[in-house]
Amino acid sequence: MIKLVKITGQSLYPIYREGDFVVVSKIPFLFGPVRPGDVIVFRHPIYGLMIKKVERCVPQTGDVYVVGMHGHSIDSRRFGAIRRDDIVGKVIWHLKKR
Amino acid sequence: MIYELIEKLDRRFPFERAKAHCDIPCGIYDPHHAQLAALTVIRMIDLMNELVKEHGQQDMEFHNSMARYIAVKEQHAELCKHEVRIIWGDYIKPEHVQKYPELHELTNNIMKLGSKCRQTTSRETAVELLQAVNRFAEIFWETKGIATKRAKAPYKPEEEVVYPVLS
């Protein structure tokens, strides 16, 4: 239910930087839906474990569209929506690299 | 304190990585292409001047060579702008601008000089473009803690270029 992961890559810069740690959990989604603005970690069949910001959700299907913070980010603009089942969790704690 | 502790744990028992994936190979930036492009613009203007001086009659050969020089000048002035824009947009961070307050104005100036180089055949403008790109390169390498030196390019137009001093 709770997972600690380390961030690689720059697509969420400057909020999340390479080397930062985040704790993610599915617990928040037991009490409410995924919302735009949530930062989530999910598994993508090609890119593996990824972290992105939720742009919009499709209530009927539970699909979620995610984006990075800048134009070069690989996100839903490239690979489309991600499935609700592929979400590992929402970021509930962010530990910045010093 | 907490970060250091988790970092130590991570070194011993690595946590899973979550990719904030980018489209381009993150971290691969080099102003060298912009400098080469600016040098090429100067070289093309020199070749255009030589052609006008040496080629008495404006025959097909003349027009063919001139068209080629102009095309390359256009292309490289634009390439210079593109390369600087990529570094400015993707690499330069607020802390760099804080340390080098001239960065935004310098980049804007490079854009304008690049456009002017396309519009005109002024060698002075092309040299100005190279000088501005050299300063941009100097700042870029400084942000990486790499010293630079200035030396004349070992090929025409033999203008001064900023090089990183790599060990």
PDB file of C-alpha atoms in Angstrom:
ATOM      1  CA  MET A   1       0.000   0.000   0.000  1.00  0.00           C
ATOM      2  CA  ILE A   2       2.994   2.286   0.542  1.00  0.00           C
ATOM      3  CA  LYS A   3       6.103   2.468  -1.605  1.00  0.00           C
ATOM      4  CA  LEU A   4       9.288   4.543  -1.533  1.00  0.00           C
ATOM      5  CA  VAL A   5      10.775   5.336  -4.945  1.00  0.00           C
ATOM      6  CA  LYS A   6      13.606   7.483  -6.268  1.00  0.00           C
ATOM      7  CA  ILE A   7      13.070   9.849  -9.199  1.00  0.00           C
ATOM      8  CA  THR A   8      15.162   9.778 -12.359  1.00  0.00           C
ATOM      9  CA  GLY A   9      14.746  12.225 -15.247  1.00  0.00           C
ATOM     10  CA  GLN A  10      13.785  15.868 -15.501  1.00  0.00           C
ATOM     11  CA  SER A  11      10.252  16.035 -16.851  1.00  0.00           C
ATOM     12  CA  LEU A  12       8.777  17.217 -13.530  1.00  0.00           C
ATOM     13  CA  TYR A  13      11.512  19.803 -12.946  1.00  0.00           C
ATOM     14  CA  PRO A  14      11.584  22.134 -11.000  1.00  0.00           C
ATOM     15  CA  ILE A  15       9.047  20.662  -8.531  1.00  0.00           C
ATOM     16  CA  TYR A  16      10.494  17.164  -8.581  1.00  0.00           C
ATOM     17  CA  ARG A  17      14.165  16.764  -9.378  1.00  0.00           C
ATOM     18  CA  GLU A  18      16.340  13.844 -10.307  1.00  0.00           C
ATOM     19  CA  GLY A  19      17.469  12.149  -7.085  1.00  0.00           C
ATOM     20  CA  ASP A  20      14.429  13.155  -5.009  1.00  0.00           C
ATOM     21  CA  PHE A  21      12.585  10.426  -3.099  1.00  0.00           C
ATOM     22  CA  VAL A  22       8.808  10.137  -2.942  1.00  0.00           C
ATOM     23  CA  VAL A  23       6.491   7.969  -0.903  1.00  0.00           C
ATOM     24  CA  VAL A  24       3.454   6.856  -2.880  1.00  0.00           C
ATOM     25  CA  SER A  25       0.323   5.128  -1.707  1.00  0.00           C
ATOM     26  CA  LYS A  26      -3.022   3.896  -2.990  1.00  0.00           C
ATOM     27  CA  ILE A  27      -4.672   4.740   0.330  1.00  0.00           C
ATOM     28  CA  PRO A  28      -5.816   8.238  -0.795  1.00  0.00           C
ATOM     29  CA  PHE A  29      -7.700   6.607  -3.666  1.00  0.00           C
ATOM     30  CA  LEU A  30      -9.737   4.497  -1.195  1.00  0.00           C
ATOM     31  CA  PHE A  31     -11.320   7.737  -0.013  1.00  0.00           C
ATOM     32  CA  GLY A  32     -11.621   9.640  -3.267  1.00  0.00           C
ATOM     33  CA  PRO A  33     -10.996   9.529  -7.010  1.00  0.00           C
ATOM     34  CA  VAL A  34      -7.818  10.457  -8.866  1.00  0.00           C
ATOM     35  CA  ARG A  35      -7.936  14.198  -9.413  1.00  0.00           C
ATOM     36  CA  PRO A  36      -6.248  16.539 -11.904  1.00  0.00           C
ATOM     37  CA  GLY A  37      -3.110  17.925 -10.266  1.00  0.00           C
ATOM     38  CA  ASP A  38      -2.334  14.731  -8.353  1.00  0.00           C
ATOM     39  CA  VAL A  39       1.210  13.511  -8.873  1.00  0.00           C
ATOM     40  CA  ILE A  40       1.080   9.766  -9.363  1.00  0.00           C
ATOM     41  CA  VAL A  41       3.433   6.851  -9.932  1.00  0.00           C
ATOM     42  CA  PHE A  42       2.237   4.240 -12.426  1.00  0.00           C
ATOM     43  CA  ARG A  43       3.500   1.314 -14.479  1.00  0.00           C
ATOM     44  CA  HIS A  44       3.686   1.747 -18.216  1.00  0.00           C
ATOM     45  CA  PRO A  45       4.083  -1.370 -20.393  1.00  0.00           C
ATOM     46  CA  ILE A  46       6.975   0.164 -22.365  1.00  0.00           C
ATOM     47  CA  TYR A  47       8.530   2.840 -20.150  1.00  0.00           C
ATOM     48  CA  GLY A  48       8.219   1.003 -16.841  1.00  0.00           C
ATOM     49  CA  LEU A  49       7.627   2.799 -13.564  1.00  0.00           C
ATOM     50  CA  MET A  50       6.902   6.479 -14.217  1.00  0.00           C
ATOM     51  CA  ILE A  51       5.966   9.568 -12.239  1.00  0.00           C
ATOM     52  CA  LYS A  52       3.786  12.298 -13.794  1.00  0.00           C
ATOM     53  CA  LYS A  53       1.120  14.817 -12.977  1.00  0.00           C
ATOM     54  CA  VAL A  54      -2.545  14.005 -13.658  1.00  0.00           C
ATOM     55  CA  GLU A  55      -3.989  16.311 -16.299  1.00  0.00           C
ATOM     56  CA  ARG A  56      -7.495  14.875 -16.547  1.00  0.00           C
ATOM     57  CA  CYS A  57      -9.493  11.766 -15.711  1.00  0.00           C
ATOM     58  CA  VAL A  58     -12.208   9.915 -17.592  1.00  0.00           C
ATOM     59  CA  PRO A  59     -14.842   9.063 -14.961  1.00  0.00           C
ATOM     60  CA  GLN A  60     -16.612   6.459 -17.129  1.00  0.00           C
ATOM     61  CA  THR A  61     -13.507   4.312 -17.700  1.00  0.00           C
ATOM     62  CA  GLY A  62     -11.202   5.370 -14.879  1.00  0.00           C
ATOM     63  CA  ASP A  63      -8.519   6.199 -17.446  1.00  0.00           C
ATOM     64  CA  VAL A  64      -6.115   8.962 -16.536  1.00  0.00           C
ATOM     65  CA  TYR A  65      -4.173  11.365 -18.745  1.00  0.00           C
ATOM     66  CA  VAL A  66      -0.803  12.447 -17.352  1.00  0.00           C
ATOM     67  CA  VAL A  67       1.692  15.166 -18.267  1.00  0.00           C
ATOM     68  CA  GLY A  68       5.162  16.352 -17.340  1.00  0.00           C
ATOM     69  CA  MET A  69       6.078  19.948 -16.591  1.00  0.00           C
ATOM     70  CA  HIS A  70       7.506  20.821 -20.009  1.00  0.00           C
ATOM     71  CA  GLY A  71       7.180  20.121 -23.706  1.00  0.00           C
ATOM     72  CA  HIS A  72       9.841  17.428 -23.934  1.00  0.00           C
ATOM     73  CA  SER A  73       8.154  15.182 -21.407  1.00  0.00           C
ATOM     74  CA  ILE A  74       7.102  11.726 -22.545  1.00  0.00           C
ATOM     75  CA  ASP A  75       3.551  11.447 -21.267  1.00  0.00           C
ATOM     76  CA  SER A  76      -0.064  10.966 -22.390  1.00  0.00           C
ATOM     77  CA  ARG A  77       0.589  13.259 -25.335  1.00  0.00           C
ATOM     78  CA  ARG A  78       2.812  10.427 -26.576  1.00  0.00           C
ATOM     79  CA  PHE A  79       1.311   7.244 -25.149  1.00  0.00           C
ATOM     80  CA  GLY A  80      -2.306   8.169 -24.426  1.00  0.00           C
ATOM     81  CA  ALA A  81      -4.265   7.444 -21.262  1.00  0.00           C
ATOM     82  CA  ILE A  82      -3.105   5.088 -18.540  1.00  0.00           C
ATOM     83  CA  ARG A  83      -5.410   2.581 -16.894  1.00  0.00           C
ATOM     84  CA  ARG A  84      -6.549   3.006 -13.310  1.00  0.00           C
ATOM     85  CA  ASP A  85      -5.166  -0.498 -12.557  1.00  0.00           C
ATOM     86  CA  ASP A  86      -1.662   0.629 -13.596  1.00  0.00           C
ATOM     87  CA  ILE A  87      -1.514   3.347 -10.944  1.00  0.00           C
ATOM     88  CA  VAL A  88       0.879   2.427  -8.146  1.00  0.00           C
ATOM     89  CA  GLY A  89      -0.132   5.340  -5.969  1.00  0.00           C
ATOM     90  CA  LYS A  90      -0.322   9.045  -5.292  1.00  0.00           C
ATOM     91  CA  VAL A  91       2.681  10.970  -3.969  1.00  0.00           C
ATOM     92  CA  ILE A  92       1.986  11.539  -0.277  1.00  0.00           C
ATOM     93  CA  TRP A  93       5.464  12.601   0.786  1.00  0.00           C
ATOM     94  CA  HIS A  94       8.281  14.267  -1.120  1.00  0.00           C
ATOM     95  CA  LEU A  95      11.856  14.274   0.093  1.00  0.00           C
ATOM     96  CA  LYS A  96      13.961  16.704  -1.892  1.00  0.00           C
ATOM     97  CA  LYS A  97      17.594  16.081  -2.728  1.00  0.00           C
ATOM     98  CA  ARG A  98      19.866  18.521  -0.898  1.00  0.00           C
TER      99      ARG A  98
ATOM    100  CA  MET B   1      19.507  14.344   7.552  1.00  0.00           C
ATOM    101  CA  ILE B   2      16.533  12.157   6.518  1.00  0.00           C
ATOM    102  CA  TYR B   3      17.615  12.420   2.881  1.00  0.00           C
ATOM    103  CA  GLU B   4      21.149  11.272   3.682  1.00  0.00           C
ATOM    104  CA  LEU B   5      19.764   8.357   5.690  1.00  0.00           C
ATOM    105  CA  ILE B   6      17.466   7.206   2.878  1.00  0.00           C
ATOM    106  CA  GLU B   7      20.217   7.783   0.321  1.00  0.00           C
ATOM    107  CA  LYS B   8      22.498   5.476   2.325  1.00  0.00           C
ATOM    108  CA  LEU B   9      19.733   2.870   2.495  1.00  0.00           C
ATOM    109  CA  ASP B  10      19.190   3.281  -1.248  1.00  0.00           C
ATOM    110  CA  ARG B  11      22.866   2.630  -1.956  1.00  0.00           C
ATOM    111  CA  ARG B  12      22.680  -0.608   0.032  1.00  0.00           C
ATOM    112  CA  PHE B  13      19.185  -1.769  -0.926  1.00  0.00           C
ATOM    113  CA  PRO B  14      18.223   0.238  -4.048  1.00  0.00           C
ATOM    114  CA  PHE B  15      14.637   1.445  -4.150  1.00  0.00           C
ATOM    115  CA  GLU B  16      12.703   1.193  -7.382  1.00  0.00           C
ATOM    116  CA  ARG B  17      13.180   4.148  -9.787  1.00  0.00           C
ATOM    117  CA  ALA B  18      10.242   6.147 -11.126  1.00  0.00           C
ATOM    118  CA  LYS B  19      11.079   7.839 -14.397  1.00  0.00           C
ATOM    119  CA  ALA B  20      10.127  11.457 -14.990  1.00  0.00           C
ATOM    120  CA  HIS B  21      10.966  10.645 -18.586  1.00  0.00           C
ATOM    121  CA  CYS B  22      12.034  13.217 -21.178  1.00  0.00           C
ATOM    122  CA  ASP B  23      12.031  13.036 -24.936  1.00  0.00           C
ATOM    123  CA  ILE B  24      15.661  13.976 -25.405  1.00  0.00           C
ATOM    124  CA  PRO B  25      18.798  12.447 -23.905  1.00  0.00           C
ATOM    125  CA  CYS B  26      18.768  14.543 -20.734  1.00  0.00           C
ATOM    126  CA  GLY B  27      22.005  16.262 -19.976  1.00  0.00           C
ATOM    127  CA  ILE B  28      23.475  16.227 -23.476  1.00  0.00           C
ATOM    128  CA  TYR B  29      23.916  19.893 -24.249  1.00  0.00           C
ATOM    129  CA  ASP B  30      26.831  21.603 -25.979  1.00  0.00           C
ATOM    130  CA  PRO B  31      27.018  25.118 -27.450  1.00  0.00           C
ATOM    131  CA  HIS B  32      29.643  23.936 -29.953  1.00  0.00           C
ATOM    132  CA  HIS B  33      27.072  23.497 -32.729  1.00  0.00           C
ATOM    133  CA  ALA B  34      25.913  27.090 -32.261  1.00  0.00           C
ATOM    134  CA  GLN B  35      29.510  28.330 -32.413  1.00  0.00           C
ATOM    135  CA  LEU B  36      30.207  26.332 -35.597  1.00  0.00           C
ATOM    136  CA  ALA B  37      27.011  27.674 -37.136  1.00  0.00           C
ATOM    137  CA  ALA B  38      28.025  31.279 -36.325  1.00  0.00           C
ATOM    138  CA  LEU B  39      31.476  30.651 -37.831  1.00  0.00           C
ATOM    139  CA  THR B  40      29.824  29.237 -40.950  1.00  0.00           C
ATOM    140  CA  VAL B  41      27.740  32.398 -41.336  1.00  0.00           C
ATOM    141  CA  ILE B  42      30.922  34.518 -41.288  1.00  0.00           C
ATOM    142  CA  ARG B  43      32.609  32.162 -43.746  1.00  0.00           C
ATOM    143  CA  MET B  44      29.679  32.342 -46.157  1.00  0.00           C
ATOM    144  CA  ILE B  45      29.744  36.143 -46.107  1.00  0.00           C
ATOM    145  CA  ASP B  46      33.489  36.051 -46.832  1.00  0.00           C
ATOM    146  CA  LEU B  47      32.920  33.669 -49.743  1.00  0.00           C
ATOM    147  CA  MET B  48      30.140  35.894 -51.064  1.00  0.00           C
ATOM    148  CA  ASN B  49      32.469  38.923 -50.953  1.00  0.00           C
ATOM    149  CA  GLU B  50      35.258  36.981 -52.675  1.00  0.00           C
ATOM    150  CA  LEU B  51      32.875  35.820 -55.368  1.00  0.00           C
ATOM    151  CA  VAL B  52      31.737  39.361 -56.118  1.00  0.00           C
ATOM    152  CA  LYS B  53      35.333  40.603 -56.255  1.00  0.00           C
ATOM    153  CA  GLU B  54      36.792  37.766 -58.309  1.00  0.00           C
ATOM    154  CA  HIS B  55      33.950  36.904 -60.612  1.00  0.00           C
ATOM    155  CA  GLY B  56      33.742  39.677 -63.157  1.00  0.00           C
ATOM    156  CA  GLN B  57      30.618  38.626 -64.988  1.00  0.00           C
ATOM    157  CA  GLN B  58      27.427  37.579 -63.328  1.00  0.00           C
ATOM    158  CA  ASP B  59      26.909  34.403 -65.326  1.00  0.00           C
ATOM    159  CA  MET B  60      25.219  31.170 -64.322  1.00  0.00           C
ATOM    160  CA  GLU B  61      28.289  29.996 -62.411  1.00  0.00           C
ATOM    161  CA  PHE B  62      28.187  33.179 -60.358  1.00  0.00           C
ATOM    162  CA  HIS B  63      24.500  32.850 -59.562  1.00  0.00           C
ATOM    163  CA  ASN B  64      24.836  29.176 -58.754  1.00  0.00           C
ATOM    164  CA  SER B  65      27.669  29.774 -56.266  1.00  0.00           C
ATOM    165  CA  MET B  66      26.005  32.831 -54.770  1.00  0.00           C
ATOM    166  CA  ALA B  67      22.714  30.961 -54.297  1.00  0.00           C
ATOM    167  CA  ARG B  68      24.541  28.148 -52.536  1.00  0.00           C
ATOM    168  CA  TYR B  69      26.392  30.538 -50.175  1.00  0.00           C
ATOM    169  CA  ILE B  70      23.182  32.371 -49.349  1.00  0.00           C
ATOM    170  CA  ALA B  71      21.327  29.099 -48.694  1.00  0.00           C
ATOM    171  CA  VAL B  72      24.045  27.889 -46.305  1.00  0.00           C
ATOM    172  CA  LYS B  73      24.163  31.292 -44.561  1.00  0.00           C
ATOM    173  CA  GLU B  74      20.382  31.182 -44.057  1.00  0.00           C
ATOM    174  CA  GLN B  75      20.468  27.621 -42.784  1.00  0.00           C
ATOM    175  CA  HIS B  76      23.322  28.165 -40.321  1.00  0.00           C
ATOM    176  CA  ALA B  77      22.006  31.444 -38.924  1.00  0.00           C
ATOM    177  CA  GLU B  78      18.788  29.590 -38.136  1.00  0.00           C
ATOM    178  CA  LEU B  79      20.676  26.565 -36.797  1.00  0.00           C
ATOM    179  CA  CYS B  80      22.652  28.848 -34.477  1.00  0.00           C
ATOM    180  CA  LYS B  81      19.405  30.282 -33.092  1.00  0.00           C
ATOM    181  CA  HIS B  82      17.923  26.802 -32.723  1.00  0.00           C
ATOM    182  CA  GLU B  83      20.902  25.396 -30.797  1.00  0.00           C
ATOM    183  CA  VAL B  84      21.002  28.350 -28.385  1.00  0.00           C
ATOM    184  CA  ARG B  85      17.234  28.174 -27.911  1.00  0.00           C
ATOM    185  CA  ILE B  86      17.432  24.490 -26.936  1.00  0.00           C
ATOM    186  CA  ILE B  87      20.108  25.127 -24.293  1.00  0.00           C
ATOM    187  CA  TRP B  88      18.290  28.206 -23.021  1.00  0.00           C
ATOM    188  CA  GLY B  89      14.911  26.462 -22.881  1.00  0.00           C
ATOM    189  CA  ASP B  90      15.881  22.994 -21.691  1.00  0.00           C
ATOM    190  CA  TYR B  91      19.119  23.381 -19.769  1.00  0.00           C
ATOM    191  CA  ILE B  92      19.194  26.872 -18.274  1.00  0.00           C
ATOM    192  CA  LYS B  93      17.532  26.920 -14.851  1.00  0.00           C
ATOM    193  CA  PRO B  94      16.444  29.852 -12.643  1.00  0.00           C
ATOM    194  CA  GLU B  95      19.574  29.470 -10.503  1.00  0.00           C
ATOM    195  CA  HIS B  96      21.731  29.984 -13.618  1.00  0.00           C
ATOM    196  CA  VAL B  97      19.828  33.170 -14.472  1.00  0.00           C
ATOM    197  CA  GLN B  98      20.247  34.346 -10.901  1.00  0.00           C
ATOM    198  CA  LYS B  99      24.010  33.847 -11.174  1.00  0.00           C
ATOM    199  CA  TYR B 100      24.231  35.254 -14.723  1.00  0.00           C
ATOM    200  CA  PRO B 101      21.520  37.954 -14.965  1.00  0.00           C
ATOM    201  CA  GLU B 102      22.613  38.776 -18.527  1.00  0.00           C
ATOM    202  CA  LEU B 103      21.473  35.355 -19.812  1.00  0.00           C
ATOM    203  CA  HIS B 104      17.957  36.253 -21.006  1.00  0.00           C
ATOM    204  CA  GLU B 105      19.089  39.432 -22.724  1.00  0.00           C
ATOM    205  CA  LEU B 106      22.080  37.650 -24.239  1.00  0.00           C
ATOM    206  CA  THR B 107      19.852  34.881 -25.634  1.00  0.00           C
ATOM    207  CA  ASN B 108      17.391  37.422 -26.999  1.00  0.00           C
ATOM    208  CA  ASN B 109      20.286  39.280 -28.615  1.00  0.00           C
ATOM    209  CA  ILE B 110      21.498  36.063 -30.266  1.00  0.00           C
ATOM    210  CA  MET B 111      18.014  35.539 -31.722  1.00  0.00           C
ATOM    211  CA  LYS B 112      17.998  39.067 -33.145  1.00  0.00           C
ATOM    212  CA  LEU B 113      21.551  38.859 -34.493  1.00  0.00           C
ATOM    213  CA  GLY B 114      20.777  35.483 -36.076  1.00  0.00           C
ATOM    214  CA  SER B 115      17.802  36.998 -37.883  1.00  0.00           C
ATOM    215  CA  LYS B 116      19.843  40.020 -38.954  1.00  0.00           C
ATOM    216  CA  CYS B 117      22.476  37.684 -40.388  1.00  0.00           C
ATOM    217  CA  ARG B 118      19.787  36.124 -42.556  1.00  0.00           C
ATOM    218  CA  GLN B 119      18.480  39.504 -43.711  1.00  0.00           C
ATOM    219  CA  THR B 120      21.824  41.139 -44.496  1.00  0.00           C
ATOM    220  CA  THR B 121      25.356  40.375 -45.670  1.00  0.00           C
ATOM    221  CA  SER B 122      27.022  42.351 -42.885  1.00  0.00           C
ATOM    222  CA  ARG B 123      30.212  40.665 -41.715  1.00  0.00           C
ATOM    223  CA  GLU B 124      30.204  42.864 -38.619  1.00  0.00           C
ATOM    224  CA  THR B 125      26.799  41.470 -37.617  1.00  0.00           C
ATOM    225  CA  ALA B 126      28.001  37.916 -38.163  1.00  0.00           C
ATOM    226  CA  VAL B 127      31.054  38.553 -35.966  1.00  0.00           C
ATOM    227  CA  GLU B 128      28.747  40.081 -33.339  1.00  0.00           C
ATOM    228  CA  LEU B 129      26.661  36.908 -33.485  1.00  0.00           C
ATOM    229  CA  LEU B 130      29.754  34.761 -32.904  1.00  0.00           C
ATOM    230  CA  GLN B 131      30.858  36.961 -29.996  1.00  0.00           C
ATOM    231  CA  ALA B 132      27.443  36.696 -28.358  1.00  0.00           C
ATOM    232  CA  VAL B 133      27.404  32.910 -28.841  1.00  0.00           C
ATOM    233  CA  ASN B 134      30.938  32.746 -27.413  1.00  0.00           C
ATOM    234  CA  ARG B 135      29.769  34.540 -24.280  1.00  0.00           C
ATOM    235  CA  PHE B 136      26.785  32.171 -24.086  1.00  0.00           C
ATOM    236  CA  ALA B 137      29.207  29.211 -24.351  1.00  0.00           C
ATOM    237  CA  GLU B 138      31.417  30.694 -21.632  1.00  0.00           C
ATOM    238  CA  ILE B 139      28.458  30.940 -19.260  1.00  0.00           C
ATOM    239  CA  PHE B 140      27.243  27.464 -20.208  1.00  0.00           C
ATOM    240  CA  TRP B 141      30.604  25.853 -19.354  1.00  0.00           C
ATOM    241  CA  GLU B 142      30.881  27.925 -16.161  1.00  0.00           C
ATOM    242  CA  THR B 143      27.540  26.533 -14.971  1.00  0.00           C
ATOM    243  CA  LYS B 144      29.126  23.091 -15.290  1.00  0.00           C
ATOM    244  CA  GLY B 145      32.270  24.195 -13.451  1.00  0.00           C
ATOM    245  CA  ILE B 146      34.381  23.759 -16.591  1.00  0.00           C
ATOM    246  CA  ALA B 147      37.011  26.373 -17.400  1.00  0.00           C
ATOM    247  CA  THR B 148      37.199  27.823 -20.904  1.00  0.00           C
ATOM    248  CA  LYS B 149      39.840  29.318 -23.142  1.00  0.00           C
ATOM    249  CA  ARG B 150      39.652  31.541 -26.195  1.00  0.00           C
ATOM    250  CA  ALA B 151      41.560  30.576 -29.329  1.00  0.00           C
ATOM    251  CA  LYS B 152      41.371  31.271 -33.035  1.00  0.00           C
ATOM    252  CA  ALA B 153      39.547  28.565 -34.946  1.00  0.00           C
ATOM    253  CA  PRO B 154      42.155  26.531 -36.881  1.00  0.00           C
ATOM    254  CA  TYR B 155      40.233  27.039 -40.139  1.00  0.00           C
ATOM    255  CA  LYS B 156      38.746  29.941 -42.046  1.00  0.00           C
ATOM    256  CA  PRO B 157      37.384  32.419 -41.052  1.00  0.00           C
ATOM    257  CA  GLU B 158      39.879  31.948 -38.180  1.00  0.00           C
ATOM    258  CA  GLU B 159      37.799  33.937 -35.719  1.00  0.00           C
ATOM    259  CA  GLU B 160      38.144  33.610 -31.962  1.00  0.00           C
ATOM    260  CA  VAL B 161      36.099  30.812 -30.401  1.00  0.00           C
ATOM    261  CA  VAL B 162      35.508  29.781 -26.776  1.00  0.00           C
ATOM    262  CA  TYR B 163      36.576  26.192 -26.073  1.00  0.00           C
ATOM    263  CA  PRO B 164      36.045  24.174 -22.877  1.00  0.00           C
ATOM    264  CA  VAL B 165      39.288  23.118 -21.184  1.00  0.00           C
ATOM    265  CA  LEU B 166      38.682  19.405 -20.664  1.00  0.00           C
ATOM    266  CA  SER B 167      41.160  17.185 -18.878  1.00  0.00           C
TER     267      SER B 167
END
